[in-house]
Each structure stands twice: as C-alpha cells, then as structure tokens.
Coordinates of C-alpha atoms in Angstrom, one line a residue:
Chain P
X255 CA 70.6 126.8 105.0
X256 CA 74.2 127.2 103.2
X257 CA 75.8 124.6 100.5
X258 CA 78.8 126.8 100.1
X259 CA 82.3 127.7 101.3
X260 CA 84.0 130.5 102.8
X261 CA 85.8 132.6 101.0
X262 CA 88.5 131.8 102.5
X263 CA 88.6 128.5 103.5
X264 CA 87.7 128.3 99.0
X265 CA 90.9 130.1 98.7
X266 CA 93.5 127.9 101.3
X267 CA 91.5 125.6 99.8
X268 CA 92.8 126.2 96.0
X269 CA 95.8 127.1 97.3
X270 CA 95.6 122.3 99.0
X271 CA 95.5 121.5 95.3
X272 CA 98.1 123.8 92.9
X273 CA 100.4 121.7 95.9
X274 CA 98.9 118.4 96.0
X275 CA 98.5 118.4 92.4
X276 CA 101.6 119.9 91.5
X277 CA 105.1 118.5 94.0
X278 CA 102.6 115.3 95.1
X279 CA 101.7 114.0 92.1
X280 CA 104.9 114.9 90.1
X281 CA 106.2 111.7 93.0
X282 CA 103.5 109.4 93.7
X283 CA 104.6 106.8 91.2
X284 CA 108.1 108.0 93.6
X285 CA 106.4 107.2 96.2
X286 CA 104.6 103.8 94.9
X287 CA 108.5 102.1 94.1
X288 CA 110.2 103.4 96.3
X289 CA 108.0 103.0 99.5
X290 CA 109.4 106.3 100.3
X291 CA 107.8 109.5 100.2
X292 CA 111.5 112.0 99.1
X293 CA 111.9 114.3 101.9
X294 CA 111.4 117.3 99.3
X295 CA 107.6 116.5 99.5
X296 CA 108.0 116.2 103.2
X297 CA 109.8 119.1 103.8
X298 CA 107.3 121.5 100.8
X299 CA 104.7 120.4 102.9
X300 CA 105.9 121.7 106.4
X301 CA 106.6 124.4 104.5
X302 CA 103.1 125.0 103.3
X303 CA 101.1 124.0 106.8
X304 CA 100.3 121.3 106.1
X305 CA 101.3 119.7 109.4
X306 CA 99.4 121.6 111.6
X307 CA 95.6 122.3 109.8
X308 CA 94.0 120.7 112.9
X309 CA 96.1 122.2 114.9
X310 CA 94.5 125.2 117.0
X311 CA 96.8 128.8 115.5
X312 CA 97.6 129.8 119.4
X313 CA 99.8 126.8 119.3
X314 CA 101.3 127.2 116.1
X315 CA 98.7 125.5 113.6
X316 CA 96.3 127.1 111.1
X317 CA 93.1 127.3 113.1
X318 CA 90.1 126.0 111.2
X319 CA 86.6 123.8 111.6
X320 CA 86.1 120.3 110.8
X321 CA 84.3 122.1 107.5
X322 CA 87.4 123.6 106.7
X323 CA 89.5 120.9 108.1
X324 CA 87.0 118.6 105.8
X325 CA 87.8 120.9 102.2
X326 CA 91.4 120.9 102.6
X327 CA 91.4 116.7 102.9
X328 CA 89.5 116.5 99.2
X329 CA 92.1 117.8 98.4
X330 CA 95.0 115.9 100.2
X331 CA 92.5 112.5 99.4
X332 CA 93.4 113.0 95.8
X333 CA 96.9 111.9 94.9
X334 CA 99.2 108.6 96.8
X335 CA 97.5 107.9 99.0
X336 CA 100.8 106.5 101.7
X337 CA 101.2 110.3 101.7
X338 CA 97.5 111.7 102.0
X339 CA 97.8 108.3 105.3
X340 CA 101.2 110.4 106.9
X341 CA 99.3 113.4 107.0
X342 CA 96.0 112.0 107.6
X343 CA 97.0 110.0 110.8
X344 CA 99.4 113.0 112.1
X345 CA 97.0 115.3 111.9
X346 CA 94.2 113.5 113.1
X347 CA 94.6 110.5 115.4
X348 CA 98.0 111.7 115.8
X349 CA 97.6 115.1 117.5
X350 CA 93.8 115.6 118.3
X351 CA 94.1 113.7 121.6
X352 CA 96.7 116.2 122.3
X353 CA 94.5 119.0 121.2
X354 CA 91.0 117.7 123.1
X355 CA 92.4 116.4 126.1
X356 CA 95.5 118.0 126.4
X357 CA 95.5 120.5 129.6
X358 CA 97.7 124.1 129.0
X359 CA 101.4 122.6 129.7
X360 CA 101.1 119.5 127.2
X361 CA 99.4 121.9 124.1
X362 CA 103.1 124.2 124.7
X363 CA 105.1 121.2 124.7
X364 CA 103.9 119.6 121.9
X365 CA 101.8 121.3 119.7
X366 CA 103.4 123.8 118.0
X367 CA 106.8 121.8 116.6
X368 CA 103.7 119.6 116.2
X369 CA 101.3 122.4 113.0
X370 CA 105.4 123.3 111.8
X371 CA 105.9 119.4 111.0
X372 CA 109.0 118.5 113.4
X373 CA 107.5 116.1 114.9
X374 CA 105.4 113.0 114.5
X375 CA 102.1 112.3 115.4
X376 CA 100.5 108.9 115.8
X377 CA 98.6 106.6 117.5
X378 CA 99.1 103.4 119.7
X379 CA 95.7 102.2 120.4
X380 CA 96.0 98.2 118.3
X381 CA 97.6 94.9 119.9
X382 CA 97.2 91.6 118.4
X383 CA 94.9 90.7 120.6
X384 CA 92.7 94.0 121.3
X385 CA 91.9 95.3 117.5
X386 CA 88.4 95.9 117.5
X387 CA 87.4 94.2 120.7
X388 CA 90.4 97.4 121.9
X389 CA 89.3 97.9 125.6
X390 CA 91.2 94.5 126.6
X391 CA 94.0 95.8 126.3
X392 CA 96.8 93.8 127.7
X393 CA 99.7 96.4 127.2
X394 CA 99.9 97.4 131.2
X395 CA 100.5 101.0 133.2
X396 CA 101.7 100.6 137.0
X397 CA 102.7 103.9 138.3
X398 CA 106.1 104.1 140.2
X399 CA 106.8 108.0 142.0
X400 CA 106.4 110.5 139.9
X401 CA 106.2 108.2 136.7
X402 CA 103.5 105.0 135.4
X403 CA 106.1 102.2 133.8
X404 CA 104.7 100.5 130.6
X405 CA 105.0 97.8 129.4
X406 CA 103.2 95.4 126.4
X407 CA 103.4 95.5 122.2
X408 CA 101.2 98.6 120.2
X409 CA 100.9 97.1 116.7
X410 CA 100.1 98.5 112.8
X411 CA 101.0 101.4 114.3
X412 CA 101.4 103.6 111.2
X413 CA 103.1 107.1 111.3
X414 CA 105.4 104.7 113.4
X415 CA 108.5 104.9 112.1
X416 CA 108.4 108.8 111.7
X417 CA 106.8 109.8 114.9
X418 CA 108.4 111.0 117.4
X419 CA 105.1 111.4 120.3
X420 CA 102.0 108.9 120.4
X421 CA 99.8 108.5 122.0
X422 CA 99.5 105.4 123.4
X423 CA 96.0 103.6 126.0
X424 CA 97.5 101.6 127.7
X425 CA 95.3 99.7 131.1
X426 CA 96.3 100.9 134.2
X427 CA 94.0 99.0 136.9
X428 CA 93.0 95.7 134.4
X429 CA 90.7 94.0 135.8
X430 CA 88.2 97.1 134.8
X431 CA 88.6 96.6 131.7
X432 CA 87.3 99.7 129.4
X433 CA 87.1 102.1 132.8
X434 CA 90.3 101.0 133.3
X435 CA 92.3 102.7 130.8
X436 CA 94.7 105.7 131.0
X437 CA 96.0 107.5 127.1
X438 CA 99.7 108.8 128.1
X439 CA 101.4 111.1 126.1
X440 CA 105.2 108.9 125.1
X441 CA 108.2 110.9 123.6
X442 CA 109.3 108.0 121.1
X443 CA 113.3 108.9 122.6
X444 CA 111.1 108.0 126.8
X445 CA 113.9 104.8 128.2
X446 CA 112.1 102.3 127.1
X447 CA 110.1 102.2 124.4
X448 CA 111.7 101.0 120.5
X449 CA 110.2 100.7 117.1
X450 CA 109.9 96.8 116.6
X451 CA 109.4 95.2 112.4
X452 CA 107.7 96.9 110.2
X453 CA 104.7 95.7 108.4
X454 CA 104.4 94.9 104.8
X455 CA 101.8 96.1 103.6
X456 CA 99.2 95.1 100.3
X457 CA 98.8 99.1 99.9
X458 CA 99.9 102.4 101.2
X459 CA 103.1 102.6 100.4
X460 CA 105.2 105.1 101.9
X461 CA 103.5 105.2 104.8
X462 CA 104.2 103.2 107.5
X463 CA 102.8 100.8 109.8
X464 CA 105.1 99.3 112.6
X465 CA 105.1 97.7 116.4
X466 CA 105.8 99.5 119.5
X467 CA 107.2 97.4 121.7
X468 CA 106.9 99.1 125.5
X469 CA 110.3 97.1 128.2
X470 CA 109.7 99.3 131.7
X471 CA 109.3 102.2 129.9
X472 CA 109.3 105.3 131.7
X473 CA 106.7 107.8 131.5
X474 CA 106.0 110.7 133.3
X475 CA 103.2 111.5 135.1
X476 CA 102.4 115.2 133.0
X477 CA 102.1 113.2 130.2
X478 CA 99.2 111.6 131.0
X479 CA 96.6 112.8 129.3
X480 CA 92.7 113.8 130.2
X481 CA 92.0 111.6 133.6
X482 CA 93.5 108.2 134.3
X483 CA 90.5 105.8 133.5
X484 CA 89.0 107.6 131.1
X485 CA 92.0 106.8 129.0
X486 CA 89.0 104.7 126.8
X487 CA 86.5 107.3 126.0
X488 CA 88.9 109.3 125.1
X489 CA 90.1 107.0 122.4
X490 CA 86.9 106.7 121.4
X491 CA 87.0 110.6 121.2
X492 CA 89.4 110.8 119.2
X493 CA 88.6 107.9 116.3
X494 CA 84.9 109.5 116.0
X495 CA 86.5 112.9 115.3
X496 CA 88.6 111.9 112.8
X497 CA 86.3 110.0 111.5
X498 CA 84.7 113.4 109.1
X499 CA 88.5 113.9 108.0
X500 CA 89.0 110.4 106.9
X501 CA 85.9 110.5 105.0
X502 CA 86.7 113.7 103.4
X503 CA 90.0 112.0 102.3
X504 CA 88.6 108.8 100.8
X505 CA 86.1 111.5 99.0
X506 CA 89.4 113.3 97.2
X507 CA 90.3 109.9 96.5
X508 CA 87.0 108.8 94.8
X509 CA 86.8 112.7 93.4
X510 CA 90.3 112.4 91.5
X511 CA 89.0 108.7 90.4
X512 CA 85.8 109.7 89.2
X513 CA 87.8 112.5 86.9
X514 CA 90.4 110.6 85.3
X515 CA 87.9 107.5 84.3
X516 CA 85.3 109.8 83.0
X517 CA 88.6 111.1 80.6
X518 CA 88.9 107.7 79.5
X519 CA 86.7 107.3 79.1
X520 CA 85.6 109.8 76.4
X521 CA 89.0 109.5 75.0
X522 CA 89.1 105.9 74.9
X523 CA 87.6 104.2 71.4
X524 CA 86.7 101.0 71.3
X525 CA 84.9 99.4 67.7
X526 CA 84.4 102.8 66.1
X527 CA 83.2 105.0 70.0
X528 CA 84.2 107.2 72.7
X529 CA 84.0 103.6 75.7
X530 CA 81.4 106.9 77.5
X531 CA 78.8 105.8 74.2
X532 CA 78.1 102.7 75.5
X533 CA 75.4 102.4 78.1
X534 CA 77.0 99.6 80.0
X535 CA 80.4 101.7 81.0
X536 CA 78.5 105.1 81.2
X537 CA 75.9 104.1 83.6
X538 CA 79.5 103.3 86.2
X539 CA 80.1 106.6 86.0
X540 CA 76.6 107.8 86.1
X541 CA 76.0 106.1 89.8
X542 CA 79.9 106.8 90.7
X543 CA 78.8 110.6 90.5
X544 CA 75.8 109.8 93.1
X545 CA 77.6 108.4 95.8
X546 CA 80.1 110.8 95.3
X547 CA 78.9 113.1 95.8
X548 CA 76.1 111.8 98.3
X549 CA 79.7 111.7 100.6
X550 CA 80.5 114.6 100.3
X551 CA 76.9 116.5 101.4
X552 CA 76.9 114.0 104.0
X553 CA 80.7 114.6 105.4
X554 CA 80.8 118.0 104.7
X555 CA 76.5 117.2 106.9
X556 CA 79.0 115.9 109.7
X557 CA 81.8 118.3 109.9
X558 CA 79.4 120.9 110.2
X559 CA 77.7 118.9 113.6
X560 CA 80.7 119.2 114.8
X561 CA 81.8 122.4 114.5
X562 CA 77.9 123.5 116.0
X563 CA 79.6 121.1 119.4
X564 CA 77.2 118.3 118.1
X565 CA 76.8 114.2 119.2
X566 CA 78.4 112.8 116.5
X567 CA 79.0 109.6 117.6
X568 CA 75.9 107.9 114.8
X569 CA 76.8 110.1 112.7
X570 CA 80.2 109.6 112.3
X571 CA 80.7 106.1 112.7
X572 CA 77.5 105.9 109.3
X573 CA 80.2 108.7 107.2
X574 CA 83.4 106.2 108.2
X575 CA 81.0 103.3 106.8
X576 CA 79.6 105.0 103.8
X577 CA 83.2 106.8 102.8
X578 CA 85.1 104.2 103.3
X579 CA 82.1 101.0 100.8
X580 CA 81.7 104.1 98.2
X581 CA 85.7 104.8 97.8
X582 CA 85.6 100.8 97.6
X583 CA 82.8 100.6 95.3
X584 CA 84.0 103.7 93.4
X585 CA 87.3 102.4 92.9
X586 CA 86.3 98.8 92.3
X587 CA 83.9 100.9 89.1
X588 CA 87.4 102.8 88.2
X589 CA 89.5 99.4 87.3
X590 CA 87.0 97.9 86.0
X591 CA 86.1 101.4 83.0
X592 CA 89.7 101.5 82.1
X593 CA 89.6 97.6 82.1
X594 CA 93.7 96.4 81.4
X595 CA 94.8 99.5 82.1
X596 CA 93.4 99.6 85.8
X597 CA 95.7 96.7 86.1
X598 CA 98.7 97.4 85.0
X599 CA 100.9 98.9 87.5
X600 CA 102.1 102.0 85.3
X601 CA 99.6 103.8 86.4
X602 CA 97.5 104.4 88.8
X603 CA 94.8 102.7 89.2
X604 CA 95.1 99.8 90.7
X605 CA 96.7 101.8 92.9
X606 CA 94.2 103.3 94.4
X607 CA 91.9 100.3 94.1
X608 CA 94.9 98.3 96.7
X609 CA 94.7 101.4 98.6
X610 CA 90.6 101.9 99.0
X611 CA 91.1 98.5 100.6
X612 CA 92.7 99.1 103.7
X613 CA 88.8 101.9 104.9
X614 CA 87.0 99.8 105.1
X615 CA 89.3 98.3 108.1
X616 CA 91.3 101.4 109.6
X617 CA 90.4 103.1 112.0
X618 CA 87.3 101.2 112.9
X619 CA 86.1 98.8 110.3
X620 CA 83.0 98.7 108.8
X621 CA 80.9 95.8 110.7
X622 CA 82.5 98.0 114.3
X623 CA 81.0 101.0 112.8
X624 CA 77.8 98.6 112.8
X625 CA 77.3 98.1 116.0
X626 CA 78.2 101.4 117.1
X627 CA 74.9 102.5 114.7
X628 CA 72.3 100.1 115.3
X629 CA 74.4 101.1 119.7
X630 CA 72.5 103.9 118.8
X631 CA 69.4 103.3 117.8
X632 CA 68.4 101.6 120.1
X633 CA 69.7 103.9 122.7
X634 CA 66.9 106.3 120.7
X635 CA 64.5 104.0 122.0
X636 CA 65.1 103.2 125.3
Chain W
X859 CA 115.1 148.6 102.3
X860 CA 112.3 150.2 101.1
X861 CA 110.9 147.7 97.7
X862 CA 108.2 147.7 95.2
X863 CA 107.3 144.5 93.1
X864 CA 105.0 145.4 89.6
X865 CA 102.9 142.5 89.3
X866 CA 100.5 141.5 86.8
X867 CA 97.4 139.6 86.7
X868 CA 97.4 137.2 83.9
X869 CA 94.8 134.2 82.0
X870 CA 96.5 130.6 83.3
X871 CA 98.8 128.9 81.0
X872 CA 96.6 125.5 80.8
X873 CA 93.6 128.4 80.4
X874 CA 92.7 128.1 76.9
X875 CA 92.1 131.1 74.3
X876 CA 88.5 131.6 72.7
X877 CA 87.2 134.4 71.6
X878 CA 84.0 135.6 71.2
X879 CA 83.1 139.7 69.1
X880 CA 86.5 140.2 68.4
X881 CA 87.3 140.7 71.7
X882 CA 89.7 137.5 73.7
X883 CA 86.0 136.1 76.1
X884 CA 87.4 135.8 79.8
X885 CA 84.6 133.8 81.3
X886 CA 85.0 131.0 83.4
X887 CA 88.8 131.7 82.8
X888 CA 91.1 130.8 86.1
X889 CA 94.5 133.7 86.5
X890 CA 97.2 134.0 88.2
X891 CA 99.9 136.1 89.0
X892 CA 102.2 136.6 86.0
X893 CA 104.6 134.2 86.3
X894 CA 107.3 135.7 85.9
X895 CA 105.8 138.0 88.4
X896 CA 106.1 135.0 90.7
X897 CA 110.4 135.4 90.6
X898 CA 110.4 139.0 92.1
X899 CA 107.4 138.9 94.9
X900 CA 109.6 136.3 95.3
X901 CA 113.0 137.9 95.2
X902 CA 111.7 140.6 96.9
X903 CA 111.0 139.3 99.7
X904 CA 114.2 137.1 100.3
X905 CA 116.4 140.5 99.5
X906 CA 114.7 141.8 101.7
X907 CA 114.5 138.8 105.0
X908 CA 118.2 139.9 104.4
X909 CA 118.3 143.8 103.8
X910 CA 115.6 144.2 105.9
X911 CA 112.1 146.5 104.7
X912 CA 109.5 146.7 103.2
X913 CA 107.8 144.8 100.2
X914 CA 105.3 146.4 98.3
X915 CA 103.2 144.8 95.6
X916 CA 100.9 147.0 93.3
X917 CA 99.1 145.9 90.0
X918 CA 97.2 148.0 87.7
X919 CA 94.1 146.2 87.4
X920 CA 90.3 145.3 87.9
X921 CA 88.3 144.5 91.1
X922 CA 89.6 141.0 90.5
X923 CA 93.0 141.7 90.7
X924 CA 92.7 140.8 95.3
X925 CA 93.1 137.7 93.8
X926 CA 96.8 137.7 92.7
X927 CA 97.6 140.5 94.9
X928 CA 96.3 138.3 98.3
X929 CA 98.8 135.9 96.7
X930 CA 102.1 138.0 96.6
X931 CA 100.9 139.0 100.6
X932 CA 100.9 134.7 101.1
X933 CA 104.2 134.9 99.9
X934 CA 104.6 137.2 101.9
X935 CA 104.7 140.8 101.0
X936 CA 104.1 143.6 103.2
X937 CA 101.8 145.4 101.4
X938 CA 99.0 145.0 98.1
X939 CA 98.7 148.3 96.5
X940 CA 95.9 147.5 93.8
X941 CA 95.1 150.3 90.9
X942 CA 92.2 149.8 89.8
X943 CA 91.2 151.4 86.5
X944 CA 87.6 149.2 85.3
X945 CA 85.6 151.9 85.4
X946 CA 87.9 154.0 84.2
X947 CA 89.5 152.8 81.0
X948 CA 88.6 150.8 78.6
X949 CA 92.0 149.4 76.1
X950 CA 94.8 151.2 78.1
X951 CA 98.7 149.7 76.9
X952 CA 101.7 149.1 77.7
X953 CA 101.9 153.6 78.2
X954 CA 99.5 153.8 80.1
X955 CA 100.5 150.5 83.1
X956 CA 103.1 152.2 83.3
X957 CA 101.8 156.1 83.4
X958 CA 100.3 155.3 85.9
X959 CA 102.5 153.2 88.4
X960 CA 105.3 155.7 87.7
X961 CA 102.8 158.5 88.8
X962 CA 102.0 156.3 91.8
X963 CA 105.4 154.6 92.4
X964 CA 107.6 159.2 91.7
X965 CA 107.2 159.8 95.6
X966 CA 107.9 156.5 96.8
X967 CA 111.5 156.7 97.4
X968 CA 111.7 152.5 96.8
X969 CA 114.6 151.5 96.4
X970 CA 114.4 148.6 94.1
X971 CA 111.3 148.1 91.9
X972 CA 111.6 144.4 90.8
X973 CA 108.7 143.2 87.7
X974 CA 108.5 140.4 85.4
X975 CA 110.5 140.0 82.4
X976 CA 107.1 140.1 80.9
X977 CA 103.9 139.0 80.5
X978 CA 102.6 136.1 79.4
X979 CA 99.5 137.2 77.7
X980 CA 100.5 140.6 75.5
X981 CA 104.7 139.4 76.4
X982 CA 105.5 143.4 75.8
X983 CA 108.5 143.1 77.9
X984 CA 107.9 147.2 77.9
X985 CA 106.2 148.3 81.1
X986 CA 109.4 147.9 83.7
X987 CA 111.8 149.7 80.9
X988 CA 108.6 152.6 81.1
X989 CA 108.3 152.9 84.3
X990 CA 112.2 152.9 85.6
X991 CA 112.7 155.9 81.9
X992 CA 109.4 157.6 83.4
X993 CA 111.5 157.3 87.0
X994 CA 114.6 158.5 85.8
X995 CA 117.0 155.1 86.9
X996 CA 118.4 152.8 85.7
X997 CA 117.1 148.9 84.8
X998 CA 117.9 145.5 84.1
X999 CA 115.8 143.5 82.3
X1000 CA 116.0 139.9 82.3
X1001 CA 118.2 139.1 85.4
X1002 CA 118.8 135.1 87.3
X1003 CA 120.9 137.6 90.1
X1004 CA 121.2 140.0 92.0
X1005 CA 123.7 141.3 94.5
X1006 CA 123.3 143.7 96.7
X1007 CA 125.9 145.1 99.3
X1008 CA 124.9 149.0 100.5
X1009 CA 124.1 150.4 97.8
X1010 CA 126.4 148.8 95.0
X1011 CA 124.5 146.0 93.0
X1012 CA 125.8 143.9 90.7
X1013 CA 123.4 141.7 88.5
X1014 CA 123.8 139.3 86.1
X1015 CA 121.6 138.8 83.6
X1016 CA 120.2 136.6 80.4
X1017 CA 121.5 137.1 77.4
X1018 CA 119.9 135.0 75.1
X1019 CA 121.0 131.7 76.7
X1020 CA 125.0 133.3 77.8
X1021 CA 125.4 135.7 80.9
X1022 CA 126.3 139.0 81.3
X1023 CA 127.8 140.2 84.7
X1024 CA 126.1 144.1 85.1
X1025 CA 127.3 146.5 88.3
X1026 CA 124.7 149.6 89.2
X1027 CA 123.7 150.8 91.7
X1028 CA 120.3 151.4 93.6
X1029 CA 117.8 152.6 93.2
X1030 CA 117.0 150.5 90.5
X1031 CA 114.9 149.1 88.1
X1032 CA 114.7 145.1 87.8
X1033 CA 112.7 142.4 85.5
X1034 CA 113.4 139.0 86.2
X1035 CA 113.4 136.1 84.2
X1036 CA 112.6 131.9 84.6
X1037 CA 115.9 131.0 87.1
X1038 CA 116.5 133.7 89.2
X1039 CA 114.6 132.0 91.7
X1040 CA 112.3 129.4 92.8
X1041 CA 109.1 130.5 94.0
X1042 CA 107.7 129.4 97.4
X1043 CA 104.2 129.0 97.8
X1044 CA 101.4 130.8 100.3
X1045 CA 101.7 128.9 103.4
X1046 CA 98.3 127.8 104.7
X1047 CA 99.2 130.2 107.9
X1048 CA 100.5 133.0 105.8
X1049 CA 98.1 132.6 103.5
X1050 CA 95.6 132.9 106.8
X1051 CA 98.2 136.7 108.2
X1052 CA 96.9 138.0 104.9
X1053 CA 93.8 139.0 105.6
X1054 CA 95.7 141.0 107.6
X1055 CA 97.4 142.7 105.9
X1056 CA 97.1 146.2 104.0
X1057 CA 95.5 146.3 100.3
X1058 CA 94.8 150.1 99.4
X1059 CA 92.8 150.7 96.3
X1060 CA 93.2 153.7 94.3
X1061 CA 91.6 154.7 92.0
X1062 CA 93.9 157.7 89.2
X1063 CA 91.7 160.2 90.8
X1064 CA 94.2 159.3 94.4
X1065 CA 97.0 159.3 91.4
X1066 CA 96.0 163.3 90.0
X1067 CA 95.6 161.3 86.5
X1068 CA 93.1 161.6 84.0
X1069 CA 92.3 159.4 81.3
X1070 CA 93.5 161.4 78.4
X1071 CA 97.1 161.4 80.6
X1072 CA 96.9 157.8 80.4
X1073 CA 95.2 157.0 77.1
X1074 CA 97.1 153.7 74.8
X1075 CA 99.5 155.1 72.6
X1076 CA 97.6 151.5 71.0
X1077 CA 95.5 150.5 68.6
X1078 CA 93.9 147.1 68.5
X1079 CA 93.3 146.5 65.2
X1080 CA 92.0 142.5 65.7
X1081 CA 93.0 140.0 67.8
X1082 CA 93.0 136.6 65.9
X1083 CA 94.1 133.1 66.7
X1084 CA 96.8 132.0 65.5
X1085 CA 96.3 129.5 62.0
X1086 CA 95.6 125.3 62.8
X1087 CA 98.7 123.7 62.9
X1088 CA 98.7 122.0 60.0
X1089 CA 99.8 118.2 59.7
X1090 CA 103.0 117.1 58.1
X1091 CA 104.2 116.2 55.3
X1092 CA 105.5 112.8 54.7
X1093 CA 108.0 112.7 51.1
X1094 CA 109.2 109.7 49.7
X1095 CA 110.1 108.4 46.8
X1096 CA 114.7 107.5 45.7
X1097 CA 116.9 109.5 48.8
X1098 CA 117.9 111.9 47.2
X1099 CA 114.3 113.1 45.3
X1100 CA 113.8 113.3 49.2
X1101 CA 116.2 115.7 49.8
X1102 CA 116.5 118.1 47.0
X1103 CA 112.5 117.8 47.5
X1104 CA 112.8 119.2 50.7
X1105 CA 115.5 121.7 49.8
X1106 CA 113.1 122.8 47.3
X1107 CA 110.2 123.2 50.1
X1108 CA 112.4 124.8 52.9
X1109 CA 113.6 127.3 50.1
X1110 CA 110.0 128.1 48.7
X1111 CA 107.1 127.2 51.1
X1112 CA 108.6 127.4 54.3
X1113 CA 110.9 130.1 53.4
X1114 CA 113.4 129.3 56.2
X1115 CA 116.1 129.3 54.0

C-alpha cells in the first residue's frame, strides 16, 4: 500500500498551489464584492491549462488520472469557491459526459476548445419539477429528420452564462420514464436556445446559475451523446464520476479553513493567552483536523478505485455525503473560533461558511446520497 | 538564435534564514528559481519566439537543482544543463561559478546569454559580467528592455531609477532587472511536456576542469544574522527641544547626517 502521490503530480500540485495562492487569492475579495471573476484571472487560468485538467492528452488536455485530478482540485478548492465552481463544474460535470460517452467525432469537435478554456462546459439536468427526482423531466426532444427538436426549461444550471457547450438531458420517450431520457450536446448558438434569468444566490458569487430555455431548439442527430434512451444512466455516471472531484475541492476548502483557524487561535489573545490554550478552542481544532484527515484518505481511496476501474456507486455517494457534511462542520467551527471576525464580510471565513452550505444540496443532496448508499447496501444482500 | 540562460537555485523569498554550526541551515527549506533569473528565462523564451532558435538553461548546482531546471523547461525552455559540483566543491564563490559557466559556454557559439541581475541570496551581481569577461563578449547589466534587429541590439538599462539606452551587437550577455517582463507560470501541459525535454547533467571532469582551476578567490570568515531591529524611540517634551534632540541623535547615534 502506498499513500504517496507520485512526483509528477506533486510538481503539478505545487505549481497549481503557487498560482492559486498568488493570483486567485489576491482577487478573492474582489470576486465576492463584484460577483464577477476578473478576466485576467480567467485568462491566466486558461494559460495554466486548468480548464483541461480532466481532458485526455490527445484532445489537448492534461491527461492525468483521478488521483492526480483530486490532488489539483485540492489546491483549487483552497480559494474563492465561486472560482472553484467555475473550474470544477467545467472540468467535472461540464466535460466528463463528452470525455466518457462521446464518440470520436464529438470528442475531436468539442474537447480541444474546452481543454484550452475557449469553450466552457455546463451540465443541464435540473428542472423546476425535476430536482432530486431527476428522472421526472418535462423537457422533451422529438426527432424530426436529421434533427431533434428540444422544448423545455432547465434551471439552476451552473456556468450557464459562461458556457458554450451544454450536456442536456431531455425525454425522448416520456412514457418510459428514466429509460426514455437521452443526452445531447447543445451549443449556445443553436437556434431556439437561450439563457434565461440568472439566480441570486446565498454564496458562490462569481459563479452563475441560470435558466436554460429551449424553444423548438434544433439539435443535429450527430449531437446525441451516447445511446438514445441511455440519458439517465449517462447522467448518473457523470455525477458519480464528479463526486471524487467535488470532495477534493471541499477538502481544499477545509484545509484552508483549518489553516486560517489554527493561525488565528495561536495569535488571538484573550484573558492574557492565545485562545488555542483554551481546551474548548483547541478541541474544535482537533476535531476539524481529524475529520479533514479522514476526508483526505477517503477522497484518495475513492479516486484510486475510479482509476482501477472499480465500481464506486456506493463509495462515491458516501464520499459526496461525507465531504459536504465535513465541510459544513469545519466551516461552522471556523466561524466559532474566529468569533465576531468570523461573521464579518471583510474577512473570508463567513464566505466559506455560506459557500459550504450548497455542497449538501447540489450534485445530489445529502439525503439522496443516503438513499443511494442504503440502496446499494440492500443490493449487496440480495 | 542560440540563447543561453544562467540560472541559480535560491531560498524561497518567504523562508526564514536560520544558522546552525556557522552555516545557513537548509533543512526543510523551500527553494525556487532566483526571481531575477525568472525574468531572464521569460525574456529568452520571448526572444526565441520572435526570432527562432533554441533556449538552453544552465545551472551550476547540486542534484536538487534539477527541480528548478524542470520548471524552466515547463515555462518553455528547450533544453537544460545541470553542472553538478556537489561532490567536488565545498566552498565555491562567484569566480567558481563564472569559470565553470564560461568553460561550458566557450565553444557553444551563444548569440545571447541572459542572467539575472543578482541572486537574492548572496546578491553579488558578479557572475554574469565575469562570464562575459571570460568569453570576451560585451555585457549590459540591469536591463529593463531588449530589442534585437538582426545582430544589432538596443538595450535599456536601469540606472538607479533612470534609464540608459545602449546600442550594441550580438553576441551579448545581459542581466535582467525587475520590470523587464512578467514571467509566465509554468503551464500544466508545459510541465507534462517538460518531462520529455533533454536535461543534461555534467561534472567538472566533463569540462576538463580540475578542482584547483575553480577554487574560490574569496574566503567566508563568518556568517551571522543582522542584529534584531530595536523598538523606535519616541521623543517627548517641548517641540523645539525635540527637534534639537532629533538632530543631535541623527548626528551622533544614527550617524546619518
């Protein structure tokens, strides 16, 4: 058993760290205030190759395995989560569908521009009536000659305002329920597609979630992703594979919070001594550190399983659940340790606290993860 | 164009310097490319991209220096050369480094050699000019702009805040000052590609040099940390007296006037 990252990955990780800590951290407060990520940072991130970190080398990406991706996400998670989400949603659910389910022609057409960040990806599954009940799609796709005509409304779509390439789930045979769903690659310029209202959110500022409106949107037949009727299975696969990545970004945010909290507890003097000398405070730090270490081990174990080609439905759900819950507990303790300062918007702690909250909801709520885990457990005894 | 960059591995600017046994303690310290050498690497890449040719980064150092050379390759240099003197030289100085570099460069037909203005550790600023002297080529230090037209070169150099424009020609050695350019980050695909780029490792033997040929010309007698900064003093009393006292102290104690 070997718990060390290999040297190439460590070298990539260090360079991502330097970049994130120098360039992105410098504008973190600006992103929060302006709800916008400066172009300079986006362009530097493109030059760095961050947009291609989940894309194979032959299509212009970095071509590293899941363990390697998680190591880099761990660094990307250590800064403003709006930035983390832009990169994470693109390199995760925004591109994974094409990477894993796309045919050669689709990969050649879309991935190189997505790898260099010229085209941003988004994943459009959720609808007003299809959240946790993801198969209950009202968006339909009807074949007409060499095209499909899509009609419907998606909402809460991350990166919708930035994206040029959408992985869209629509019902091609509504009567068949989850077996009647097909995935499509939709370009933002396809006739009949438009981005609707942008949501105002509690956090993740700088990352935008919006509606996607399909009005007789014409999608060429060659843009069907995978097999017709397999869309729901595709969606679950895309989400499952995204989960190790998501957990490692949460891990990064937890590490940042532990670092800030430990430093603060050592420096903050009350009653004539640093507050870390108070057992109540030091125990909070200890609890944070233990949970983070457990999350780290679990994250890399699941990533390793993915790299071995093992089935990870249960483990990925456990990891999504655990990573999100740990992030929330760690953020809560970080606020408590920082006291009033943890509640002040001039300091990043309250931002992490707000940003953490969505992780228990998006890409499958904590409750849905528990359903998956229990369902898999039950199957094991069949 | 045949471009060479002289690079040094130095302590990270964030590291705290600690002494043990009269030497600087390197245990657990982070090392980086000397920041001024980063400007040199960036400039070399830009000159190559505009004029064609090849960028080779050379460093006199130890096995660990390979990391910084790989970073230079990841930024976009074509080749790297490590002259590893770890086992042979215990106390080298600027003469040692310059002599080794010049010996390596003497038959390389370099058109342009770029180094950093100074290294942030010893800060002598000598290695670049010494190499140029040994190779008998012209050199310009602390440059902030480099324009090349055929073999004609126009260089702007920083002279303590003012700019001096110098016309010269290739072959040439220049040393980079802050402001010359903004060094790029090594891109992630660049790092992956760097693994396949050539990194040659040489020792003194390979350059037909003996230890005594490169023996240091200087001797370090003592290494010590600067004195701890003492708290400032607040003068009190009548304003006129305060001024008098201040002038007096600046004269007798601080000895600045």
